[in-house]
Coordinates of C-alpha atoms and ligand atoms in Angstrom, one line a residue:
M161 CA 97.1 56.9 84.1
I162 CA 96.7 57.0 87.8
S163 CA 96.2 53.4 89.1
Q164 CA 93.3 52.8 91.4
P165 CA 94.0 51.6 94.9
R166 CA 93.4 47.9 95.2
S167 CA 91.0 46.8 97.9
G168 CA 91.0 43.7 100.2
G169 CA 93.6 41.9 102.3
F170 CA 96.4 41.7 99.7
A171 CA 96.3 45.4 99.1
R172 CA 96.6 46.0 102.8
I173 CA 99.6 43.7 103.1
E174 CA 101.3 45.4 100.1
N175 CA 100.7 48.8 101.6
H176 CA 102.1 47.7 104.9
L177 CA 105.2 46.2 103.2
A178 CA 105.8 49.3 101.2
R179 CA 105.9 51.4 104.4
F180 CA 107.8 48.9 106.5
P181 CA 109.8 46.6 104.3
I182 CA 110.6 43.4 106.2
P183 CA 113.3 41.2 104.7
L184 CA 111.5 37.9 104.1
V185 CA 114.8 36.0 104.4
M186 CA 116.9 36.9 107.3
S187 CA 120.3 38.2 106.2
L188 CA 123.4 36.4 107.4
T189 CA 124.3 39.5 109.4
A190 CA 120.9 39.6 111.2
E191 CA 121.1 35.8 111.8
I192 CA 124.6 36.0 113.3
L193 CA 124.2 39.2 115.2
S194 CA 121.0 38.1 116.8
T195 CA 122.9 35.3 118.5
I196 CA 125.4 37.6 120.2
P197 CA 124.5 38.8 123.7
G198 CA 123.7 42.5 124.2
N199 CA 121.5 42.9 121.0
P200 CA 124.2 44.3 118.7
L201 CA 121.7 44.3 115.8
A202 CA 119.7 47.1 117.5
G203 CA 123.0 49.0 118.0
L204 CA 123.9 48.4 114.3
D205 CA 120.6 49.7 113.1
H206 CA 120.9 52.8 115.4
A207 CA 124.4 53.5 114.0
D208 CA 123.1 53.0 110.5
R209 CA 120.3 55.6 111.1
L210 CA 122.9 58.1 112.2
W211 CA 125.1 57.3 109.2
Q212 CA 122.1 57.7 106.9
Q213 CA 121.3 61.1 108.4
L214 CA 124.9 62.1 107.9
R215 CA 124.9 61.0 104.2
E216 CA 121.6 62.7 103.6
G217 CA 122.6 65.8 105.5
V218 CA 119.2 66.0 107.1
A219 CA 120.0 66.4 110.8
P220 CA 120.3 70.1 111.8
P221 CA 123.2 70.9 114.0
P222 CA 122.1 71.1 117.7
Q223 CA 122.2 74.3 119.7
V224 CA 124.0 73.6 123.0
L225 CA 126.8 76.2 123.1
Y226 CA 126.0 79.8 124.1
K227 CA 128.0 82.9 124.9
S228 CA 127.1 85.5 127.5
S229 CA 128.6 88.9 128.2
Q230 CA 127.2 88.8 131.8
T231 CA 129.1 87.3 134.7
A232 CA 128.0 83.8 135.7
A233 CA 125.1 83.0 138.1
I234 CA 123.9 79.5 139.1
P235 CA 120.2 79.0 138.5
A236 CA 118.4 78.5 141.8
D237 CA 116.4 75.4 140.7
S238 CA 119.4 73.2 140.1
A239 CA 120.0 70.0 142.2
V240 CA 123.8 70.4 142.2
G241 CA 125.3 73.8 141.8
M242 CA 129.0 73.1 142.2
A243 CA 132.0 75.2 141.3
V244 CA 135.1 73.3 140.0
D245 CA 138.2 74.1 138.0
V246 CA 137.5 71.8 135.1
V247 CA 134.5 69.9 133.8
V248 CA 135.3 67.0 131.6
L249 CA 132.4 66.0 129.3
G250 CA 132.5 62.3 128.3
G251 CA 134.4 59.6 130.1
T252 CA 136.0 57.2 127.7
L253 CA 139.3 59.1 127.0
G254 CA 138.1 62.0 129.2
I255 CA 138.9 60.0 132.3
V256 CA 142.6 60.0 131.4
L257 CA 142.7 63.8 131.4
A258 CA 140.3 64.1 134.4
T259 CA 142.4 61.8 136.6
A260 CA 145.7 63.5 135.7
L261 CA 144.3 66.9 136.4
A262 CA 142.6 65.8 139.7
Q263 CA 145.9 64.2 140.8
G264 CA 147.6 67.5 140.1
G265 CA 145.4 69.3 142.5
A266 CA 142.6 70.7 140.3
R267 CA 139.0 70.3 141.3
V268 CA 137.5 68.2 138.4
A269 CA 134.0 67.0 137.6
L270 CA 133.4 64.3 135.0
V271 CA 130.0 64.1 133.3
E272 CA 129.3 60.8 131.6
R273 CA 126.0 59.9 129.9
G274 CA 126.3 56.2 130.6
R275 CA 128.3 54.2 133.1
L276 CA 132.0 55.0 133.2
Q277 CA 133.2 51.5 132.3
G278 CA 134.9 51.5 128.9
R279 CA 134.1 48.7 126.4
D280 CA 135.1 45.1 125.9
Q281 CA 137.0 45.5 122.7
D282 CA 140.8 46.1 123.0
W283 CA 142.6 49.1 121.7
N284 CA 145.7 48.2 119.7
I285 CA 148.8 50.1 120.5
S286 CA 152.6 49.8 120.7
R287 CA 154.3 49.4 124.0
S288 CA 156.4 52.6 123.7
E289 CA 153.2 54.7 123.3
L290 CA 151.9 53.5 126.7
A291 CA 155.0 54.7 128.7
V292 CA 153.4 58.2 129.2
L293 CA 150.8 56.7 131.5
V294 CA 153.5 55.6 133.9
D295 CA 155.7 58.6 133.4
R296 CA 152.8 60.9 134.2
G297 CA 152.0 58.9 137.3
L298 CA 148.6 57.8 136.1
L299 CA 149.4 54.1 136.4
T300 CA 152.1 52.0 138.1
A301 CA 154.0 49.6 135.9
D302 CA 151.9 46.7 137.4
E303 CA 148.7 48.5 136.8
L304 CA 149.7 49.1 133.2
A305 CA 150.6 45.4 132.8
S306 CA 147.2 44.4 134.1
A307 CA 145.4 46.6 131.5
I308 CA 147.3 44.9 128.7
G309 CA 144.9 42.1 127.6
S310 CA 147.0 40.6 124.8
E311 CA 150.3 40.7 123.1
F312 CA 151.1 39.3 119.7
N313 CA 154.0 39.2 117.2
P314 CA 154.7 39.4 114.3
V315 CA 152.2 41.7 112.5
R316 CA 151.6 41.3 108.8
I317 CA 151.1 43.9 106.0
A318 CA 149.8 42.3 102.8
F319 CA 148.0 43.4 99.7
A320 CA 146.3 41.1 97.2
G321 CA 148.8 40.0 94.5
G322 CA 151.9 41.2 96.5
P323 CA 154.2 39.5 99.1
D324 CA 153.5 39.4 102.8
R325 CA 155.6 41.8 104.9
W326 CA 156.1 41.3 108.6
V327 CA 157.0 43.7 111.4
R328 CA 157.5 43.2 115.1
D329 CA 156.5 45.2 118.1
V330 CA 154.2 47.6 116.2
L331 CA 150.6 48.0 117.4
N332 CA 151.1 44.5 118.9
L333 CA 149.4 45.1 122.3
G334 CA 145.7 45.0 123.0
V335 CA 144.8 47.3 125.9
S336 CA 141.5 46.6 127.6
P337 CA 139.5 49.8 127.8
A338 CA 137.4 48.3 130.5
R339 CA 140.4 47.5 132.8
L340 CA 142.2 50.7 132.1
I341 CA 139.1 52.8 132.8
A342 CA 138.3 50.9 136.0
I343 CA 141.8 51.7 137.3
L344 CA 141.6 55.3 136.3
R345 CA 138.0 55.6 137.7
A346 CA 139.2 54.5 141.2
K347 CA 142.2 56.9 141.0
F348 CA 140.0 59.8 139.9
L349 CA 137.6 59.2 142.9
A350 CA 140.6 58.8 145.3
A351 CA 142.0 62.1 144.1
G352 CA 138.7 63.8 145.0
G353 CA 137.2 63.9 141.5
L354 CA 133.5 64.4 141.2
L355 CA 132.0 61.7 138.9
L356 CA 128.5 62.2 137.5
E357 CA 127.5 59.1 135.7
N358 CA 124.2 58.5 133.9
T359 CA 124.3 62.3 133.4
Q360 CA 123.7 63.8 130.0
F361 CA 125.4 67.1 129.1
E362 CA 122.8 69.6 127.8
T363 CA 124.2 73.1 127.4
L364 CA 127.4 75.0 127.9
T365 CA 127.4 78.8 128.4
I366 CA 130.6 80.7 128.3
H367 CA 130.6 83.8 130.6
P368 CA 133.5 86.2 130.9
D369 CA 134.4 84.8 134.3
R370 CA 133.2 81.2 134.1
A371 CA 131.7 78.4 132.0
I372 CA 128.3 77.0 133.1
V373 CA 127.5 73.4 132.2
Q374 CA 123.9 72.3 132.4
A375 CA 123.4 68.5 132.5
R376 CA 120.6 66.1 133.5
A377 CA 120.5 62.8 135.4
I378 CA 119.0 60.4 132.9
K379 CA 118.6 57.2 134.8
I380 CA 118.0 56.3 138.4
A381 CA 120.8 54.0 139.5
T382 CA 121.3 51.9 142.6
P383 CA 122.5 54.1 145.5
G384 CA 125.9 53.2 146.7
A385 CA 127.1 51.8 143.4
G386 CA 130.1 54.1 143.6
G387 CA 132.4 51.7 141.9
A388 CA 135.9 50.5 142.7
G389 CA 138.2 52.5 144.8
G390 CA 135.6 54.1 147.2
G391 CA 134.6 57.7 146.8
A392 CA 131.3 58.8 145.4
A393 CA 129.9 58.7 142.0
F394 CA 127.3 61.5 142.0
G395 CA 125.0 60.2 139.2
D396 CA 124.0 57.4 141.6
W397 CA 122.1 59.5 144.0
I398 CA 120.6 62.2 141.9
A399 CA 117.0 61.7 141.0
Q400 CA 116.1 61.0 137.3
D401 CA 115.6 64.1 135.2
E402 CA 117.1 66.3 137.9
P403 CA 118.9 69.4 136.4
I404 CA 122.5 69.7 137.4
V405 CA 124.6 72.8 137.0
L406 CA 128.3 73.1 137.3
T407 CA 130.4 76.1 137.0
A408 CA 134.0 75.7 135.8
R409 CA 137.0 77.7 134.7
L410 CA 137.6 75.3 131.8
V411 CA 135.5 72.7 130.0
L412 CA 137.1 69.7 128.1
D413 CA 134.8 68.3 125.5
A414 CA 135.6 64.5 125.3
M415 CA 132.2 63.4 123.9
G416 CA 133.7 61.8 120.7
H417 CA 132.7 62.3 117.1
Q418 CA 129.1 62.8 117.9
S419 CA 129.7 65.5 120.5
P420 CA 126.8 68.0 120.2
I421 CA 129.3 70.9 120.8
V422 CA 131.4 69.6 117.9
R423 CA 128.3 69.2 115.7
Q424 CA 127.3 72.8 116.4
T425 CA 130.8 74.1 115.9
R426 CA 131.2 72.2 112.5
G427 CA 127.7 73.3 111.5
T428 CA 126.5 71.9 108.2
T429 CA 130.0 71.1 107.0
R430 CA 130.0 67.6 105.7
P431 CA 132.9 65.3 106.6
D432 CA 135.6 65.1 104.0
G433 CA 136.2 61.5 104.6
V434 CA 134.6 58.6 106.3
C435 CA 135.8 55.2 107.3
L436 CA 133.3 52.4 107.8
V437 CA 134.4 49.6 110.1
V438 CA 132.7 46.3 111.0
G439 CA 134.0 43.2 112.7
T440 CA 133.6 40.6 115.3
C441 CA 135.5 38.9 118.1
A442 CA 135.0 35.1 117.8
S443 CA 136.5 31.9 119.0
G444 CA 137.1 28.7 117.0
Y445 CA 139.7 29.9 114.5
P446 CA 142.2 27.2 113.7
H447 CA 145.1 29.7 113.6
N448 CA 145.3 32.6 116.0
D449 CA 148.9 33.4 116.7
T450 CA 149.6 36.3 114.3
A451 CA 148.0 39.5 113.4
D452 CA 147.3 41.6 110.3
L453 CA 147.9 45.3 110.6
I454 CA 146.4 45.9 107.2
A455 CA 145.6 43.3 104.5
T456 CA 143.5 42.9 101.4
T457 CA 142.2 39.8 99.7
T458 CA 140.0 41.5 97.0
G459 CA 140.3 44.5 94.6
I460 CA 138.0 47.4 94.0
D461 CA 134.4 46.3 93.6
N462 CA 131.2 48.3 93.8
Q463 CA 133.3 51.5 94.3
R464 CA 134.9 50.1 97.4
Q465 CA 138.3 48.8 98.3
Y466 CA 138.1 46.7 101.4
F467 CA 140.9 46.3 104.0
W468 CA 141.2 43.7 106.8
E469 CA 142.7 43.9 110.2
A470 CA 143.0 40.9 112.5
F471 CA 144.6 40.1 115.9
P472 CA 144.3 37.6 118.7
A473 CA 142.3 38.6 121.8
G474 CA 143.1 35.9 124.4
T475 CA 141.8 32.6 122.9
S476 CA 139.5 34.5 120.6
R477 CA 140.3 36.5 117.4
T478 CA 139.2 39.9 116.4
T479 CA 138.7 40.6 112.7
Y480 CA 137.7 44.0 111.1
L481 CA 136.7 44.9 107.6
F482 CA 136.9 48.6 106.7
C483 CA 136.8 50.9 103.7
Y484 CA 137.3 54.6 103.1
G485 CA 134.9 56.8 101.3
D486 CA 133.0 60.1 101.7
A487 CA 129.5 60.9 103.0
H488 CA 127.8 60.6 99.6
P489 CA 124.2 59.2 99.8
S490 CA 125.2 56.2 97.6
R491 CA 127.7 54.9 100.1
P492 CA 126.8 51.6 101.7
S493 CA 125.2 51.1 105.1
L494 CA 127.1 49.4 107.9
R495 CA 124.7 46.4 107.4
E496 CA 125.7 46.1 103.8
V497 CA 129.4 46.2 104.8
F498 CA 128.6 43.6 107.4
D499 CA 127.0 41.3 104.8
D500 CA 130.2 41.6 102.8
Y501 CA 132.3 40.9 105.9
F502 CA 130.5 37.6 106.6
Q503 CA 130.7 36.6 103.0
L504 CA 134.5 37.4 102.7
L505 CA 135.6 36.2 106.1
P506 CA 136.0 32.5 105.4
A507 CA 138.3 33.1 102.5
Y508 CA 140.3 35.7 104.4
Q509 CA 140.9 33.4 107.4
G510 CA 141.3 30.2 105.4
L511 CA 138.0 28.7 106.7
E512 CA 135.7 26.4 104.8
S513 CA 132.7 28.1 106.4
L514 CA 131.7 30.2 109.4
A515 CA 130.2 27.1 111.1
G516 CA 133.1 26.5 113.5
L517 CA 133.1 30.0 114.9
T518 CA 131.4 31.2 118.0
F519 CA 130.8 35.0 117.8
Q520 CA 131.1 36.8 121.1
R521 CA 131.0 40.4 120.0
A522 CA 130.1 42.5 117.0
L523 CA 132.0 45.8 116.5
F524 CA 131.2 48.6 114.1
G525 CA 131.7 52.3 113.7
V526 CA 131.4 55.2 111.3
F527 CA 134.4 57.5 111.6
P528 CA 134.0 60.9 110.0
A529 CA 137.0 63.0 109.4
F530 CA 137.4 66.6 108.5
R531 CA 140.3 68.3 106.7
N532 CA 139.8 71.1 109.2
S533 CA 141.5 69.2 112.0
P534 CA 142.4 69.5 114.8
L535 CA 139.3 71.4 115.6
Q536 CA 140.0 74.8 117.2
P537 CA 137.8 75.9 120.1
P538 CA 135.2 78.4 119.0
V539 CA 134.9 80.1 122.4
D540 CA 137.0 80.9 125.5
R541 CA 137.3 78.2 128.3
L542 CA 136.7 75.2 125.9
L543 CA 139.0 72.6 124.5
F544 CA 138.3 69.5 122.5
I545 CA 139.9 66.2 123.7
G546 CA 140.0 62.8 122.1
D547 CA 137.9 62.0 118.9
S548 CA 136.0 65.3 119.2
S549 CA 139.3 67.1 118.6
G550 CA 140.1 65.4 115.3
L551 CA 143.6 64.9 116.4
Q552 CA 143.6 61.2 115.3
S553 CA 144.8 60.1 111.9
P554 CA 142.1 59.9 109.1
L555 CA 143.8 56.6 108.1
S556 CA 143.8 54.7 111.4
F557 CA 141.3 56.6 113.5
G558 CA 143.3 55.4 116.5
G559 CA 142.0 57.9 119.0
F560 CA 143.5 56.2 122.0
G561 CA 147.0 56.2 120.4
A562 CA 146.6 59.8 119.3
L563 CA 145.6 60.9 122.8
L564 CA 148.6 59.2 124.4
R565 CA 150.9 60.7 121.8
H566 CA 149.8 64.2 122.8
L567 CA 149.0 63.5 126.4
D568 CA 152.1 65.0 128.0
R569 CA 152.0 68.2 126.0
L570 CA 148.2 68.6 126.5
L571 CA 148.5 68.1 130.2
T572 CA 151.4 70.5 130.6
G573 CA 149.5 73.1 128.5
I574 CA 146.2 72.7 130.4
E575 CA 147.9 72.8 133.8
T576 CA 149.8 76.0 132.7
A577 CA 146.6 77.5 131.3
L578 CA 144.8 76.9 134.7
K579 CA 147.8 78.1 136.7
T580 CA 148.3 81.3 134.8
D581 CA 144.5 81.8 134.1
Q582 CA 145.1 81.9 130.3
L583 CA 141.8 80.3 129.4
N584 CA 140.9 82.5 126.4
L585 CA 140.3 81.2 122.9
S586 CA 143.8 82.0 121.5
A587 CA 145.7 80.5 124.5
L588 CA 143.7 77.3 124.3
A589 CA 143.7 77.1 120.5
A590 CA 147.5 77.0 120.8
L591 CA 147.1 73.6 122.4
L592 CA 145.5 72.2 119.2
P593 CA 147.7 73.9 116.5
Y594 CA 147.9 73.1 112.8
Q595 CA 149.7 69.8 112.3
P596 CA 151.2 69.3 108.9
N597 CA 152.0 65.7 109.6
L598 CA 148.3 65.1 110.1
S599 CA 147.2 67.1 107.1
V600 CA 149.5 65.3 104.7
T601 CA 147.7 62.0 105.5
W602 CA 144.6 63.3 103.8
L603 CA 146.0 62.5 100.4
F604 CA 146.8 59.0 101.5
Q605 CA 143.2 58.4 102.5
Q606 CA 142.1 59.8 99.2
A607 CA 144.4 57.4 97.4
M608 CA 142.9 54.5 99.3
R609 CA 139.3 55.2 98.3
V610 CA 137.3 55.3 95.1
G611 CA 135.1 58.3 94.2
V612 CA 131.4 57.5 93.6
N613 CA 131.8 58.2 89.8
Q614 CA 135.4 57.1 89.4
Q615 CA 136.4 54.3 87.2
L616 CA 139.6 52.6 88.4
P617 CA 141.1 49.2 87.5
P618 CA 140.3 46.7 90.3
D619 CA 143.9 46.2 91.3
R620 CA 144.9 50.0 91.3
I621 CA 144.9 50.5 95.1
N622 CA 146.4 47.1 95.9
R623 CA 149.3 47.8 93.5
L624 CA 149.9 51.3 94.8
L625 CA 149.9 50.2 98.4
D626 CA 152.1 47.2 97.7
A627 CA 154.6 49.5 95.9
V628 CA 154.6 52.2 98.7
F629 CA 154.9 49.7 101.6
G630 CA 157.5 47.8 99.7
E631 CA 159.6 51.0 99.3
M632 CA 159.1 52.0 102.9
A633 CA 160.1 48.5 104.1
A634 CA 163.2 48.6 101.9
A635 CA 164.1 52.1 103.2
G636 CA 164.3 50.6 106.8
D637 CA 162.6 50.7 110.2
Q638 CA 163.1 54.5 110.6
V639 CA 160.8 55.0 107.6
L640 CA 158.2 52.3 108.0
R641 CA 157.7 52.2 111.8
P642 CA 156.7 55.8 112.5
F643 CA 154.3 55.6 109.6
L644 CA 152.6 52.5 111.0
Q645 CA 152.2 54.3 114.3
D646 CA 150.4 57.2 112.5
V647 CA 153.4 59.5 112.5
V648 CA 154.5 61.0 109.2
Q649 CA 158.0 62.7 109.2
F650 CA 159.4 64.9 106.4
P651 CA 162.7 62.9 105.8
A652 CA 160.9 59.5 105.7
L653 CA 158.1 60.8 103.5
S654 CA 160.5 62.5 101.1
L655 CA 162.6 59.4 100.8
T656 CA 159.5 57.2 100.2
L657 CA 158.2 59.6 97.5
A658 CA 161.5 59.6 95.8
R659 CA 161.9 55.8 95.9
V660 CA 158.3 55.2 94.6
A661 CA 158.7 57.8 91.8
I662 CA 162.0 56.1 90.6
A663 CA 160.9 52.5 91.0
H664 CA 157.2 52.9 89.9
P665 CA 156.9 55.9 87.6
L666 CA 153.8 54.6 85.8
L667 CA 151.9 54.2 89.1
V668 CA 152.8 57.7 90.1
A669 CA 151.7 59.0 86.7
Q670 CA 148.3 57.2 87.1
L671 CA 147.9 58.7 90.5
I672 CA 147.7 62.3 89.2
P673 CA 144.4 62.0 87.4
Q674 CA 143.1 59.7 90.2
L675 CA 143.6 62.3 92.9
G676 CA 143.1 65.3 90.8
L677 CA 145.3 68.4 90.4
P678 CA 143.6 70.6 93.0
S679 CA 144.1 67.9 95.7
L680 CA 147.7 67.5 94.7
V681 CA 148.4 71.2 94.8
G682 CA 146.6 71.5 98.2
W683 CA 148.7 68.6 99.5
M684 CA 151.9 70.3 98.4
R685 CA 151.3 73.1 100.8
H686 CA 151.1 70.7 103.7
Y687 CA 154.1 68.8 102.5
L688 CA 156.1 72.0 102.3
A689 CA 154.8 73.0 105.8
L690 CA 155.9 69.6 107.0
G691 CA 159.4 70.4 105.8
L692 CA 159.3 73.8 107.4
Y693 CA 158.2 72.4 110.8
H694 CA 160.9 69.8 110.5
M695 CA 163.5 72.5 110.2
G696 CA 161.9 74.6 112.8
D697 CA 162.1 71.7 115.3
R698 CA 165.7 70.7 114.3
W699 CA 167.0 74.2 114.5
A700 CA 164.7 75.5 117.3
W701 CA 164.0 78.8 115.5
Q702 CA 161.7 79.8 118.3
T703 CA 162.2 78.3 121.7
D704 CA 159.2 79.4 123.6
E705 CA 156.3 77.0 124.3
P706 CA 153.9 76.3 122.8
Q707 CA 155.7 77.1 119.5
R708 CA 158.4 74.6 120.3
S709 CA 156.0 71.7 120.7
A710 CA 154.0 72.9 117.6
W711 CA 157.2 72.4 115.6
R712 CA 157.9 69.1 117.3
Y713 CA 154.5 67.5 117.1
G714 CA 153.6 69.1 113.8
S715 CA 156.7 67.6 112.2
G716 CA 156.2 64.1 113.7
N717 CA 159.6 64.5 115.4
D718 CA 158.1 63.6 118.7
W719 CA 158.1 60.0 117.6
H720 CA 160.6 57.9 119.6
G721 CA 160.2 54.3 118.5
Ligands
FAD886 C1 135.7 48.9 116.3 C2 136.6 50.0 116.8 C3 138.0 49.6 117.0 C4 138.9 50.6 117.5 N1 140.2 50.2 117.7 C5 141.1 51.1 118.1 C6 142.4 50.8 118.3 O1 142.8 49.6 118.1 N2 143.3 51.7 118.8 C7 142.9 53.0 119.0 O2 143.7 53.9 119.4 N3 141.6 53.4 118.8 C8 140.7 52.5 118.4 N4 139.4 52.8 118.2 C9 139.0 54.2 118.3 C10 138.8 54.5 119.8 O3 137.8 53.6 120.3 C11 138.3 55.9 119.9 O4 139.3 56.8 119.4 C12 138.1 56.3 121.4 O5 137.0 55.5 121.9 C13 137.7 57.8 121.4 O6 137.3 58.1 122.7 P1 136.6 59.5 123.0 O7 136.4 59.5 124.5 O8 137.2 60.6 122.4 O9 135.2 59.3 122.3 P2 134.1 58.1 122.6 O10 134.7 56.8 122.6 O11 133.1 58.4 121.5 O12 133.5 58.4 124.0 C14 132.7 59.6 124.2 C15 132.1 59.5 125.6 O13 131.3 60.6 125.8 C16 130.0 60.2 126.3 N5 129.0 61.1 125.8 C17 128.6 61.4 124.6 N6 127.6 62.3 124.6 C18 127.4 62.7 125.8 C19 126.6 63.6 126.5 N7 125.7 64.4 125.8 N8 126.7 63.8 127.8 C20 127.6 63.0 128.6 N9 128.4 62.1 128.0 C21 128.3 62.0 126.7 C22 129.8 58.8 125.7 O14 128.9 58.0 126.5 C23 131.2 58.2 125.8 O15 131.5 57.6 127.0 C24 138.5 51.9 117.7 C25 137.1 52.2 117.6 C26 136.2 51.3 117.1 C27 134.7 51.6 116.9

């Protein structure tokens, strides 16, 4: 029977509610986030819409990358038609490369959709990883010290039901992206860099002799707001909607996970893994002197295993809740994870309620990860940098740390490519080679998540992680520390596997059906490749660059504490 439409006021309200459901009781997430300056609730809903599109696979890949067999010509109607050596697209991590290249004498333009200003939330990192910024002359020791917003020790690793384990001097610094980027911005301008803020990248066309970038000024900004350090930021004095054309020898795509060039290159391929992260920075915690690198307080529930991270940020405290999964439509929205976060936070931090906390910032993100990483450039004259490259670990998603780890070799490679004019696809692809030490981490991510139809005992992941971290800690610093810094090395991994297999044979046997034979067989290839790369690095089978650094970085032997 087809029901008849009801008439009158009630029917109209029902129809309206069916189309635009409004929660009658405001959720705790909405209540708290609406008190935080900057309207993070709107940002959360925007991120959730993108995440929903990703889960449903409904957004077609954009068309922004073109190839032409003709030599390059600048269209006559452009506001700026400038020739440079390198265009960097995206300024968060892009400014690091842009500044170093400009200081080395290259003509560099940086195109940033918003303001080049970083964000409030600190990046966690270990001190040894920051040294490259000073060694490469990007920062003085004093400037580096001024960018470090917080330092904390010790750092805890703890899984529900197991003991607490503590490490010192690992990921125990908080670098302020805002301060770091302000310093680099001034240096970039001082080195003659061309900064186009409020300028959105639109298309990239690769010609045999040049790359042409088309962009558009998207906001009229105050003239003269060039920023610290003098120099000129171009986006300030270009009229809104003005087309901008830049020709370059090389383009670095540093537009992050959502880069339109990456989305076109990856096409309709769905991410193999996703990490959902939510959190806040708040004051009012009674205890704020230690940090958690990774901790759990609950087991598997609703096909999710939640993990916590926490650290002091000045007098405030940052806490994150995250879980791994895939892009299946049934996976939770960020809002749902946030609801769980606020519900679980008091027990995690030993609070009676949330009443004593003052929330200053809300943080959230969806990190997609692809097995096909790092992403090789699909055309000449293009290289992916930062999150767009997929060079970061699918476990930590620490893109800042990953860039610093590879910064020296990337800069050397890019400078050599520019100097020798080797800007074709194969020369540039050699700068983002296969990395077995990245590929092996896929299985770890898989072991830390629950499939949508998988039935696992609630304590399975906690017990596994407690056993693995226990064995790594017992094996010593040389095994545990590189792993915590996202570096997997063949001897350390082999020793850990052997120790876990001997001490916990039942857990290992249970893992085989959990992960599935095809995944394990695929993983064996990467594990064996890791061994091969380790030997290649140790015995220097081939001594020419970039093969030498492929051995070194692919085996994790670049790690130096
Ligand atoms: C909550 C949270 C905590 C984190 N903690 C850490 C941590 O502790 N340690 C760590 O190493 N990493 C951490 N990360 C990850 C780190 O923030 C990223 O790896 C890093 O920001 C990646 O920088 P990116 O420049 O590659 O990409 P993004 O940060 O995504 O920046 C891309 C830039 O490109 C610009 N852009 C995008 N599209 C266009 C366009 N069409 N035209 C022009 N410009 C464009 C954007 O405006 C943006 O400035 C964290 C991330 C989150 C969300």
